[in-house]
CSV table of C-alpha atoms in Angstrom, one decimal:
chain,number,residue,atom,x,y,z
M,7,MET,CA,-5.0,289.3,202.8
M,8,ASN,CA,-4.9,285.5,203.0
M,9,SER,CA,-8.1,283.6,202.9
M,10,PRO,CA,-9.0,281.6,206.1
M,11,GLU,CA,-7.8,278.0,206.5
M,12,PHE,CA,-10.0,275.0,206.8
M,13,SER,CA,-8.5,274.3,210.2
M,14,SER,CA,-10.3,277.4,211.4
M,15,LEU,CA,-13.7,275.7,210.9
M,16,ALA,CA,-15.4,273.7,213.6
M,17,LEU,CA,-15.1,270.3,211.9
M,18,LYS,CA,-14.4,266.8,213.0
M,19,PRO,CA,-10.6,266.2,213.3
M,20,ALA,CA,-10.8,263.2,210.9
M,21,LEU,CA,-12.7,265.3,208.3
M,22,LEU,CA,-10.1,268.1,208.7
M,23,GLU,CA,-7.3,265.6,208.3
M,24,ASN,CA,-8.9,264.2,205.1
M,25,ILE,CA,-9.4,267.7,203.7
M,26,ALA,CA,-5.7,268.4,204.2
M,27,SER,CA,-4.8,265.2,202.5
M,28,LEU,CA,-6.7,266.3,199.5
M,29,GLY,CA,-4.6,269.4,199.2
M,30,TYR,CA,-7.2,271.8,200.5
M,31,THR,CA,-5.6,274.3,202.9
M,32,HIS,CA,-7.2,277.7,202.4
M,33,LEU,CA,-10.9,278.3,201.7
M,34,THR,CA,-11.9,279.7,198.3
M,35,PRO,CA,-14.0,282.9,198.4
M,36,ILE,CA,-17.3,281.0,198.1
M,37,GLN,CA,-16.3,278.6,200.8
M,38,ALA,CA,-15.2,281.3,203.1
M,39,GLU,CA,-18.5,283.2,202.7
M,40,SER,CA,-20.9,280.2,202.7
M,41,LEU,CA,-19.4,277.4,204.9
M,42,PRO,CA,-19.7,279.1,208.3
M,43,HIS,CA,-23.5,279.7,207.6
M,44,ILE,CA,-23.9,276.2,206.2
M,45,LEU,CA,-22.3,274.7,209.3
M,46,GLU,CA,-24.6,276.7,211.5
M,47,GLY,CA,-27.5,274.9,209.7
M,48,LYS,CA,-28.8,278.1,208.0
M,49,ASP,CA,-30.4,278.1,204.5
M,50,VAL,CA,-28.0,279.6,202.0
M,51,ILE,CA,-28.5,281.0,198.5
M,52,ALA,CA,-25.1,281.4,196.8
M,53,GLN,CA,-24.1,282.9,193.5
M,54,ALA,CA,-21.2,280.8,192.3
M,55,LYS,CA,-20.0,279.3,189.1
M,56,THR,CA,-18.6,275.9,188.4
M,57,GLY,CA,-14.9,275.8,189.4
M,58,SER,CA,-15.4,278.1,192.4
M,59,GLY,CA,-15.1,275.4,195.0
M,60,LYS,CA,-18.9,275.3,195.7
M,61,THR,CA,-19.1,271.5,195.6
M,62,ALA,CA,-16.6,271.2,198.6
M,63,ALA,CA,-18.6,273.9,200.4
M,64,PHE,CA,-21.9,272.1,200.4
M,65,GLY,CA,-20.2,268.6,200.5
M,66,ILE,CA,-18.4,269.4,203.7
M,67,GLY,CA,-21.6,271.0,205.1
M,68,LEU,CA,-23.8,268.0,204.4
M,69,LEU,CA,-21.2,265.5,205.6
M,70,SER,CA,-21.0,267.3,208.9
M,71,ARG,CA,-24.7,266.7,209.4
M,72,LEU,CA,-24.9,263.0,208.8
M,73,ASP,CA,-25.8,260.4,211.4
M,74,ILE,CA,-23.5,257.7,210.0
M,75,GLY,CA,-25.1,254.9,212.0
M,76,SER,CA,-28.4,255.5,210.2
M,77,PHE,CA,-28.6,254.2,206.6
M,78,LYS,CA,-31.4,256.6,205.6
M,79,VAL,CA,-31.2,259.3,203.0
M,80,GLN,CA,-30.2,262.4,205.0
M,81,ALA,CA,-28.8,264.6,202.2
M,82,MET,CA,-29.9,265.0,198.5
M,83,VAL,CA,-28.1,267.0,195.8
M,84,ILE,CA,-30.1,267.8,192.6
M,85,CYS,CA,-27.9,268.5,189.5
M,86,PRO,CA,-28.9,269.5,185.9
M,87,SER,CA,-26.9,266.8,184.2
M,88,ARG,CA,-25.5,263.3,184.7
M,89,GLU,CA,-22.0,264.5,184.2
M,90,LEU,CA,-22.2,267.1,186.9
M,91,ALA,CA,-23.9,264.6,189.2
M,92,ASP,CA,-21.1,262.1,188.7
M,93,GLN,CA,-18.5,264.8,189.4
M,94,VAL,CA,-20.3,265.9,192.6
M,95,CYS,CA,-20.6,262.2,193.7
M,96,LYS,CA,-16.8,261.7,193.2
M,97,GLU,CA,-16.0,264.9,195.2
M,98,ILE,CA,-18.3,264.0,198.1
M,99,ARG,CA,-16.9,260.5,198.2
M,100,GLN,CA,-13.4,261.9,198.4
M,101,LEU,CA,-14.4,264.3,201.2
M,102,ALA,CA,-16.1,261.3,203.0
M,103,ARG,CA,-12.9,259.2,203.1
M,104,PHE,CA,-12.4,260.1,206.8
M,105,THR,CA,-14.8,257.2,207.5
M,106,GLN,CA,-15.5,254.0,205.6
M,107,ASN,CA,-19.2,253.9,206.3
M,108,ILE,CA,-20.7,256.8,204.3
M,109,LYS,CA,-22.6,255.6,201.2
M,110,VAL,CA,-23.1,258.1,198.4
M,111,LEU,CA,-25.4,257.1,195.6
M,112,ALA,CA,-25.8,258.6,192.1
M,113,LEU,CA,-29.4,258.5,190.7
M,114,CYS,CA,-29.3,259.7,187.1
M,115,GLY,CA,-31.1,259.0,183.9
M,116,GLY,CA,-29.5,257.3,180.9
M,117,VAL,CA,-28.9,254.1,182.8
M,118,PRO,CA,-31.3,251.3,184.0
M,119,VAL,CA,-33.5,252.1,187.1
M,120,ALA,CA,-33.4,248.6,188.6
M,121,PRO,CA,-29.8,248.6,189.9
M,122,GLN,CA,-30.4,252.0,191.4
M,123,ARG,CA,-33.5,250.7,193.1
M,124,ASP,CA,-31.6,247.7,194.5
M,125,SER,CA,-28.9,250.0,195.9
M,126,LEU,CA,-31.5,252.2,197.6
M,127,LEU,CA,-32.9,249.0,199.3
M,128,HIS,CA,-29.5,248.6,201.0
M,129,GLY,CA,-29.6,252.2,202.2
M,130,ALA,CA,-27.7,255.4,201.5
M,131,HIS,CA,-26.7,258.5,203.4
M,132,VAL,CA,-26.4,260.8,200.4
M,133,VAL,CA,-28.1,260.7,197.0
M,134,VAL,CA,-27.0,262.9,194.1
M,135,GLY,CA,-29.2,262.9,191.0
M,136,THR,CA,-30.9,264.5,188.1
M,137,PRO,CA,-34.5,265.9,188.5
M,138,GLY,CA,-36.2,263.4,186.3
M,139,ARG,CA,-34.7,260.2,187.7
M,140,LEU,CA,-35.2,261.4,191.3
M,141,GLN,CA,-38.8,262.1,190.6
M,142,GLU,CA,-39.1,258.6,189.1
M,143,HIS,CA,-37.7,256.9,192.2
M,144,LEU,CA,-40.0,259.0,194.4
M,145,GLN,CA,-43.1,258.1,192.4
M,146,LYS,CA,-42.1,254.4,192.5
M,147,HIS,CA,-41.5,254.7,196.3
M,148,SER,CA,-37.9,253.4,195.9
M,149,LEU,CA,-36.6,256.7,197.3
M,150,HIS,CA,-37.8,258.0,200.7
M,151,LEU,CA,-37.0,261.5,202.0
M,152,GLU,CA,-38.6,261.6,205.4
M,153,HIS,CA,-35.2,261.6,207.1
M,154,LEU,CA,-33.7,264.3,204.8
M,155,LYS,CA,-31.7,266.9,206.7
M,156,VAL,CA,-30.0,268.8,203.8
M,157,LEU,CA,-31.3,269.6,200.3
M,158,VAL,CA,-28.9,271.1,197.7
M,159,LEU,CA,-29.9,272.6,194.4
M,160,ASP,CA,-26.7,272.8,192.3
M,161,GLU,CA,-26.6,275.0,189.2
M,162,ALA,CA,-30.2,275.9,189.8
M,163,ASP,CA,-30.2,278.4,186.9
M,164,ARG,CA,-29.2,275.7,184.4
M,165,MET,CA,-32.0,273.4,185.7
M,166,LEU,CA,-34.5,276.2,185.2
M,167,ASP,CA,-33.1,276.8,181.7
M,168,MET,CA,-33.6,273.2,180.9
M,169,GLY,CA,-37.3,273.3,181.9
M,170,PHE,CA,-37.0,271.4,185.2
M,171,ALA,CA,-38.9,273.8,187.4
M,172,ASP,CA,-42.1,271.7,187.8
M,173,VAL,CA,-40.1,268.5,188.3
M,174,ILE,CA,-37.9,270.1,191.0
M,175,THR,CA,-41.0,271.4,192.7
M,176,ASP,CA,-42.5,267.9,192.7
M,177,VAL,CA,-39.3,266.3,194.0
M,178,VAL,CA,-38.9,268.9,196.8
M,179,SER,CA,-42.5,268.4,197.9
M,180,HIS,CA,-41.5,264.9,199.1
M,181,ALA,CA,-38.9,266.4,201.5
M,182,PRO,CA,-39.6,267.4,205.1
M,183,SER,CA,-40.4,271.1,205.6
M,184,HIS,CA,-37.9,271.2,208.5
M,185,ARG,CA,-34.7,270.9,206.6
M,186,GLN,CA,-31.7,272.9,205.5
M,187,THR,CA,-31.8,274.0,201.9
M,188,LEU,CA,-28.7,275.2,200.0
M,189,LEU,CA,-29.2,276.8,196.5
M,190,PHE,CA,-26.3,277.5,194.2
M,191,SER,CA,-26.7,279.4,191.0
M,192,ALA,CA,-24.4,281.3,188.6
M,193,THR,CA,-27.0,284.0,188.2
M,194,TYR,CA,-29.5,285.8,190.5
M,195,SER,CA,-32.4,286.0,188.1
M,196,ASP,CA,-36.0,286.5,189.1
M,197,PRO,CA,-36.9,282.8,188.6
M,198,ILE,CA,-34.0,281.9,191.0
M,199,ARG,CA,-35.4,284.4,193.6
M,200,LYS,CA,-38.8,282.8,193.2
M,201,LEU,CA,-37.3,279.3,193.6
M,202,SER,CA,-35.6,280.5,196.8
M,203,GLN,CA,-38.8,282.0,198.2
M,204,SER,CA,-40.6,278.7,197.6
M,205,PHE,CA,-38.0,276.3,199.1
M,206,GLN,CA,-35.9,278.3,201.6
M,207,PHE,CA,-36.5,279.8,205.1
M,208,LYS,CA,-34.7,283.1,205.8
M,209,PRO,CA,-31.7,282.2,203.5
M,210,VAL,CA,-28.4,284.0,203.9
M,211,SER,CA,-27.4,285.4,200.5
M,212,VAL,CA,-23.8,285.0,199.4
M,213,SER,CA,-22.5,286.4,196.2
M,214,ILE,CA,-18.9,286.0,194.9
M,215,ASP,CA,-17.9,287.9,191.8
M,216,THR,CA,-16.4,285.0,189.9
M,217,SER,CA,-16.4,286.7,186.5
M,218,HIS,CA,-12.8,286.6,185.4
M,219,HIS,CA,-12.9,287.8,181.8
M,220,HIS,CA,-10.8,290.9,182.7
M,221,ASN,CA,-7.9,289.2,184.3
M,222,GLN,CA,-6.8,285.7,183.6
M,223,LEU,CA,-8.9,285.1,180.5
M,224,GLU,CA,-7.7,286.5,177.2
M,225,GLN,CA,-10.4,287.2,174.6
M,226,HIS,CA,-9.7,287.6,170.9
M,227,PHE,CA,-12.1,288.0,167.9
M,228,HIS,CA,-11.2,287.0,164.4
M,229,ARG,CA,-13.0,288.1,161.2
M,230,VAL,CA,-13.6,285.2,158.8
M,231,ASP,CA,-15.4,284.5,155.6
M,232,SER,CA,-18.2,282.0,156.3
M,233,GLY,CA,-16.9,279.5,153.8
M,234,LYS,CA,-13.4,279.5,155.3
M,235,ARG,CA,-14.4,279.1,158.9
M,236,VAL,CA,-13.1,275.5,159.4
M,237,HIS,CA,-9.7,276.6,157.9
M,238,ALA,CA,-9.6,279.5,160.3
M,239,LEU,CA,-10.3,277.0,163.2
M,240,GLY,CA,-7.4,274.8,162.0
M,241,TYR,CA,-5.2,277.9,162.0
M,242,LEU,CA,-6.1,278.8,165.6
M,243,LEU,CA,-5.4,275.3,166.8
M,244,ALA,CA,-2.1,275.1,164.9
M,245,TYR,CA,-1.0,278.5,166.1
M,246,HIS,CA,-1.9,278.4,169.8
M,247,ARG,CA,-1.4,274.6,170.2
M,248,PRO,CA,-3.6,274.3,173.3
M,249,GLU,CA,-3.4,270.9,175.1
M,250,SER,CA,-7.2,270.9,175.6
M,251,THR,CA,-9.7,272.9,173.6
M,252,LEU,CA,-13.5,273.1,173.7
M,253,VAL,CA,-15.0,274.2,170.4
M,254,PHE,CA,-18.6,275.4,170.5
M,255,CYS,CA,-21.0,275.1,167.6
M,256,ASN,CA,-24.6,276.2,167.4
M,257,THR,CA,-26.1,273.1,165.9
M,258,LYS,CA,-25.6,269.3,166.1
M,259,ARG,CA,-25.0,269.1,162.3
M,260,GLU,CA,-22.3,271.7,162.5
M,261,CYS,CA,-20.8,270.0,165.5
M,262,GLN,CA,-20.5,266.7,163.5
M,263,ASP,CA,-19.2,268.4,160.3
M,264,VAL,CA,-16.5,270.4,162.2
M,265,ALA,CA,-15.3,267.4,164.2
M,266,GLY,CA,-15.2,265.3,161.0
M,267,SER,CA,-13.2,267.9,159.1
M,268,LEU,CA,-10.6,268.2,161.9
M,269,ALA,CA,-10.3,264.4,162.3
M,270,ASP,CA,-9.7,264.1,158.5
M,271,CYS,CA,-6.8,266.5,158.9
M,272,GLY,CA,-5.1,264.6,161.7
M,273,PHE,CA,-6.4,266.4,164.8
M,274,SER,CA,-7.3,264.4,167.9
M,275,VAL,CA,-10.9,265.3,168.2
M,276,GLN,CA,-14.3,264.1,169.4
M,277,ALA,CA,-17.8,265.4,169.0
M,278,LEU,CA,-20.4,265.9,171.8
M,279,HIS,CA,-24.0,266.4,170.9
M,280,GLY,CA,-27.5,265.3,171.9
M,281,ASP,CA,-27.7,262.3,169.6
M,282,LEU,CA,-25.0,260.4,171.3
M,283,GLU,CA,-25.9,257.2,173.3
M,284,GLN,CA,-25.0,257.6,177.0
M,285,LYS,CA,-22.2,255.0,176.7
M,286,ASP,CA,-20.6,256.9,173.8
M,287,ARG,CA,-21.0,260.2,175.6
M,288,ASP,CA,-19.3,258.8,178.7
M,289,GLN,CA,-16.4,257.6,176.5
M,290,VAL,CA,-16.0,261.0,174.8
M,291,LEU,CA,-16.0,262.8,178.1
M,292,VAL,CA,-13.6,260.4,179.7
M,293,ARG,CA,-11.1,260.7,176.9
M,294,PHE,CA,-11.2,264.5,176.8
M,295,ALA,CA,-11.0,264.9,180.6
M,296,ASN,CA,-8.0,262.5,180.9
M,297,LYS,CA,-6.1,264.3,178.1
M,298,SER,CA,-6.1,261.5,175.5
M,299,CYS,CA,-8.1,263.7,173.2
M,300,SER,CA,-7.1,267.3,172.5
M,301,VAL,CA,-10.2,268.9,171.0
M,302,LEU,CA,-13.9,268.5,171.9
M,303,VAL,CA,-16.5,270.0,169.6
M,304,ALA,CA,-19.8,270.5,171.4
M,305,THR,CA,-23.1,272.2,171.3
M,306,ASP,CA,-24.3,274.3,174.3
M,307,VAL,CA,-26.9,271.8,175.4
M,308,ALA,CA,-24.4,268.8,175.3
M,309,ALA,CA,-21.8,270.8,177.3
M,310,ARG,CA,-24.2,271.8,180.1
M,311,GLY,CA,-22.8,270.7,183.5
M,312,LEU,CA,-19.4,269.9,181.9
M,313,ASP,CA,-16.6,270.6,184.3
M,314,ILE,CA,-13.1,269.8,182.9
M,315,LYS,CA,-10.1,271.0,184.8
M,316,ASP,CA,-7.2,272.8,183.1
M,317,MET,CA,-9.2,273.8,180.0
M,318,GLN,CA,-6.6,275.9,178.1
M,319,ALA,CA,-8.8,277.3,175.3
M,320,VAL,CA,-12.4,277.8,174.3
M,321,ILE,CA,-13.2,278.6,170.7
M,322,ASN,CA,-16.5,279.9,169.4
M,323,TYR,CA,-16.7,278.4,165.9
M,324,GLU,CA,-19.8,280.6,165.6
M,325,LEU,CA,-20.8,283.2,168.1
M,326,PRO,CA,-24.1,282.6,170.0
M,327,ARG,CA,-26.9,285.2,169.7
M,328,ASP,CA,-27.1,285.6,173.5
M,329,PRO,CA,-24.1,287.3,175.1
M,330,GLU,CA,-24.9,285.5,178.4
M,331,VAL,CA,-24.3,282.2,176.6
M,332,TYR,CA,-21.0,283.6,175.3
M,333,LEU,CA,-19.9,284.4,178.9
M,334,HIS,CA,-20.9,280.9,180.1
M,335,ARG,CA,-18.9,279.4,177.2
M,336,ILE,CA,-15.7,281.3,177.8
M,337,GLY,CA,-15.9,280.9,181.6
M,338,ARG,CA,-14.9,277.3,181.2
M,339,SER,CA,-11.3,278.4,180.5
M,340,GLY,CA,-9.0,280.3,182.9
M,341,ARG,CA,-10.2,278.8,186.2
M,342,ALA,CA,-8.6,278.5,189.5
M,343,GLY,CA,-6.1,281.3,188.8
M,344,ASN,CA,-4.8,279.7,185.5
M,345,LYS,CA,-4.5,281.7,182.3
M,346,GLY,CA,-7.2,281.0,179.8
M,347,LEU,CA,-7.9,281.7,176.1
M,348,ALA,CA,-11.2,282.6,174.5
M,349,LEU,CA,-11.1,282.8,170.7
M,350,SER,CA,-14.1,283.6,168.5
M,351,LEU,CA,-14.7,283.4,164.8
M,352,CYS,CA,-17.0,286.0,163.4
M,353,ALA,CA,-18.4,286.6,159.9
M,354,ASP,CA,-19.4,290.1,158.8
M,355,THR,CA,-23.1,289.2,159.2
M,356,GLU,CA,-22.5,288.5,162.9
M,357,LEU,CA,-20.9,291.8,163.9
M,358,ASP,CA,-24.1,292.7,165.8
M,359,ARG,CA,-23.4,289.8,168.1
M,360,VAL,CA,-19.9,291.2,168.9
M,361,LYS,CA,-21.5,294.5,169.7
M,362,ALA,CA,-23.9,292.8,172.1
M,363,ILE,CA,-21.0,291.1,173.9
M,364,GLU,CA,-19.1,294.3,174.2
M,365,ASP,CA,-22.1,296.0,175.8
M,366,TYR,CA,-22.9,293.1,178.1
M,367,LEU,CA,-19.3,292.7,179.4
M,368,SER,CA,-18.3,296.4,179.1
M,369,ILE,CA,-15.3,295.6,177.0
M,370,SER,CA,-13.9,296.6,173.6
M,371,ALA,CA,-13.3,293.5,171.4
M,372,ALA,CA,-9.7,292.8,170.5
M,373,TRP,CA,-9.5,291.9,166.8
M,374,ASP,CA,-6.7,289.7,165.5
M,375,GLU,CA,-5.7,288.6,162.0
M,376,ILE,CA,-5.8,285.1,160.7
M,377,ALA,CA,-3.1,284.1,158.3
M,378,PRO,CA,-4.1,282.0,155.2
M,379,PHE,CA,-4.2,278.3,156.3
M,380,LYS,CA,-5.0,275.2,154.3
M,381,LEU,CA,-6.2,272.1,156.1
M,382,SER,CA,-4.3,269.0,155.0
M,383,TYR,CA,-3.7,265.7,156.6
M,384,GLU,CA,-0.7,265.4,159.0
M,385,GLN,CA,-0.3,263.9,162.4
M,386,ARG,CA,-0.9,266.9,164.6
M,387,PHE,CA,0.3,267.3,168.2
M,388,GLN,CA,-0.7,263.9,169.7
M,389,PRO,CA,-2.3,264.2,173.1
M,390,PRO,CA,0.0,263.4,176.1
M,391,MET,CA,-2.1,260.5,177.3
M,392,VAL,CA,-3.5,257.2,175.9
M,393,THR,CA,-6.7,255.6,177.3
M,394,LEU,CA,-6.9,251.9,178.2
M,395,TRP,CA,-10.2,250.2,178.5
M,396,ILE,CA,-10.8,247.5,181.2
M,397,ASP,CA,-13.9,245.2,181.2
M,398,GLY,CA,-14.4,245.3,184.9
M,399,GLY,CA,-16.0,248.0,187.1
M,400,ARG,CA,-17.9,248.8,190.3
M,401,LYS,CA,-20.0,245.6,189.8
M,402,GLN,CA,-16.8,243.6,190.0
M,403,LYS,CA,-15.6,245.7,193.1
M,404,VAL,CA,-12.9,247.2,191.0
M,405,ARG,CA,-11.7,250.5,192.5
M,406,PRO,CA,-9.2,253.1,191.1
M,407,GLY,CA,-6.7,252.1,193.8
M,408,ASP,CA,-6.8,248.5,192.5
M,409,ILE,CA,-5.9,249.6,189.0
M,410,LEU,CA,-3.2,252.0,190.2
M,411,GLY,CA,-1.7,249.2,192.3
M,412,ALA,CA,-1.7,246.7,189.4
M,413,LEU,CA,0.2,249.3,187.3
M,414,THR,CA,2.7,250.5,189.9
M,415,GLY,CA,3.3,247.1,191.4
M,416,THR,CA,4.8,244.4,189.1
M,417,ALA,CA,4.9,246.6,186.1
M,418,GLY,CA,7.0,249.2,187.8
M,419,ILE,CA,5.2,252.1,186.2
M,420,ALA,CA,5.6,255.3,188.3
M,421,ALA,CA,2.4,256.6,189.7
M,422,GLY,CA,3.2,260.0,188.0
M,423,GLU,CA,2.8,258.2,184.6
M,424,VAL,CA,-0.8,257.2,185.4
M,425,GLY,CA,-3.4,259.8,184.8
M,426,LYS,CA,-7.2,259.9,185.5
M,427,ILE,CA,-8.9,256.7,186.4
M,428,ASP,CA,-12.7,256.4,185.7
M,429,VAL,CA,-14.6,253.4,187.0
M,430,PHE,CA,-18.2,252.8,185.8
M,431,ASP,CA,-20.5,249.9,186.7
M,432,LYS,CA,-19.1,247.3,184.2
M,433,HIS,CA,-15.9,248.9,182.9
M,434,ALA,CA,-13.1,251.2,183.7
M,435,TYR,CA,-10.7,253.6,181.9
M,436,VAL,CA,-7.2,254.5,182.8
M,437,ALA,CA,-5.1,257.2,181.2
M,438,ILE,CA,-1.4,256.5,180.7
M,439,THR,CA,1.4,258.8,179.4
M,440,ARG,CA,1.9,258.0,175.8
M,441,PRO,CA,5.5,256.5,176.1
M,442,ASN,CA,4.3,254.1,178.8
M,443,ALA,CA,1.0,253.0,177.1
M,444,ASP,CA,2.3,249.8,175.5
M,445,LYS,CA,4.0,248.7,178.7
M,446,ALA,CA,0.9,249.4,180.8
M,447,LEU,CA,-1.3,247.5,178.3
M,448,ALA,CA,0.9,244.4,178.5
M,449,CYS,CA,1.0,244.6,182.2
M,450,LEU,CA,-2.8,244.7,182.6
M,451,ARG,CA,-3.3,242.0,180.0
M,452,ASN,CA,-0.8,239.6,181.5
M,453,GLY,CA,-1.4,240.4,185.1
M,454,LYS,CA,-4.3,240.6,187.5
M,455,ILE,CA,-6.4,243.3,189.1
M,456,LYS,CA,-7.4,242.4,192.6
M,457,GLY,CA,-6.5,238.7,191.9
M,458,ARG,CA,-8.6,238.5,188.7
M,459,ARG,CA,-7.8,238.7,185.0
M,460,TYR,CA,-9.7,241.2,182.8
M,461,ASN,CA,-9.9,242.0,179.1
M,462,VAL,CA,-7.9,245.1,178.5
M,463,HIS,CA,-7.3,247.0,175.2
M,464,ARG,CA,-6.2,250.3,173.9
M,465,SER,CA,-9.5,252.1,173.3
M,466,GLN,CA,-10.2,252.5,169.6
M,467,TRP,CA,-11.0,256.1,170.3
M,468,GLY,CA,-8.0,256.5,172.6
């Protein structure tokens, strides 16, 4: 049975046309179950994981409620991390292209408060932010919620895991009681139910079984001596040759050591952990998401809220103690109907963790052999893309379309050779297919973007 089409929903024709232009035709299960209730103005509590289409569900819902002529904050989305907030912002902006007048503003930590305060003075229809920064703006009276119509709590379980319960309660206390509240969570734990009882009025419950470990996600376990773990990791990467791999470590130190060992042996690899400056973190995530880096080694905390499309493999360098963490890790591969691969290294002392996973998922672990493998330096499967850095961004009114136009215009580079474009406040990154990287670099250095010259270079980490 086919899922319903977006055209079956009572949406503005311009919004429907824009949704179609983005390639959305049929609703995903979570959209089909939740959107009709959302559009009726009901409170909804939905169990849905990242990658299920939940952002479009609440994004379309809140956009349909906006009074575009009023530059007051009418919708607010609270997210656990800056990365997720940025992704949510991008998707809502895409959905909002049916009109030029909708302003969506990100309010996240890790960047100065003053520019955000100045943007709020000029008005915004939708704000998307992290709990701490939203609370800060409310306390400083730079953010006002008296006109709020729709409140969204995205990945609510992660926010509770990160200790944001009190902050969220304080933020929500500033919102009108007569509002629509949408709560999205990957789990239906008791704390989530309590959160719903506190913030929602007669919510409609929607639950979609998005666990996919039995069908499109292959799971394999590998016995390994503790001292040979990094060699085993090298073997798995060399054998499977995934285009994009997320490697999970349990500690920051381990994360750095593993990334360093792989880099020394010619792998294209970056580390993501809590000690990184926000600028460096942005660069790492940009490079991995745009396929100019093949391997990302991360801790669980650093990877929270991370949503990278087309992740081919997840490798547990060391198994977590909690089987729910294991499930959350491997769920990042094999999304949207694509095949995924989950590989786990396990020393004899960790066999009890495998048993806990088997019990939790009701599976029998599939054990595979690892052939002897010695890590040595060689250039290993270069990523398909190269990242170029441009020293102009949103502050200079640079938009992705301007960069794409500069490359496809006089340079004659086909649009299909240009990958992901990320624009930040003061700089931008564009991914180019490796054979066209030098040509694109020369084009941007010698030409102009929107009538202005910018410094451009091949990023040292790209």
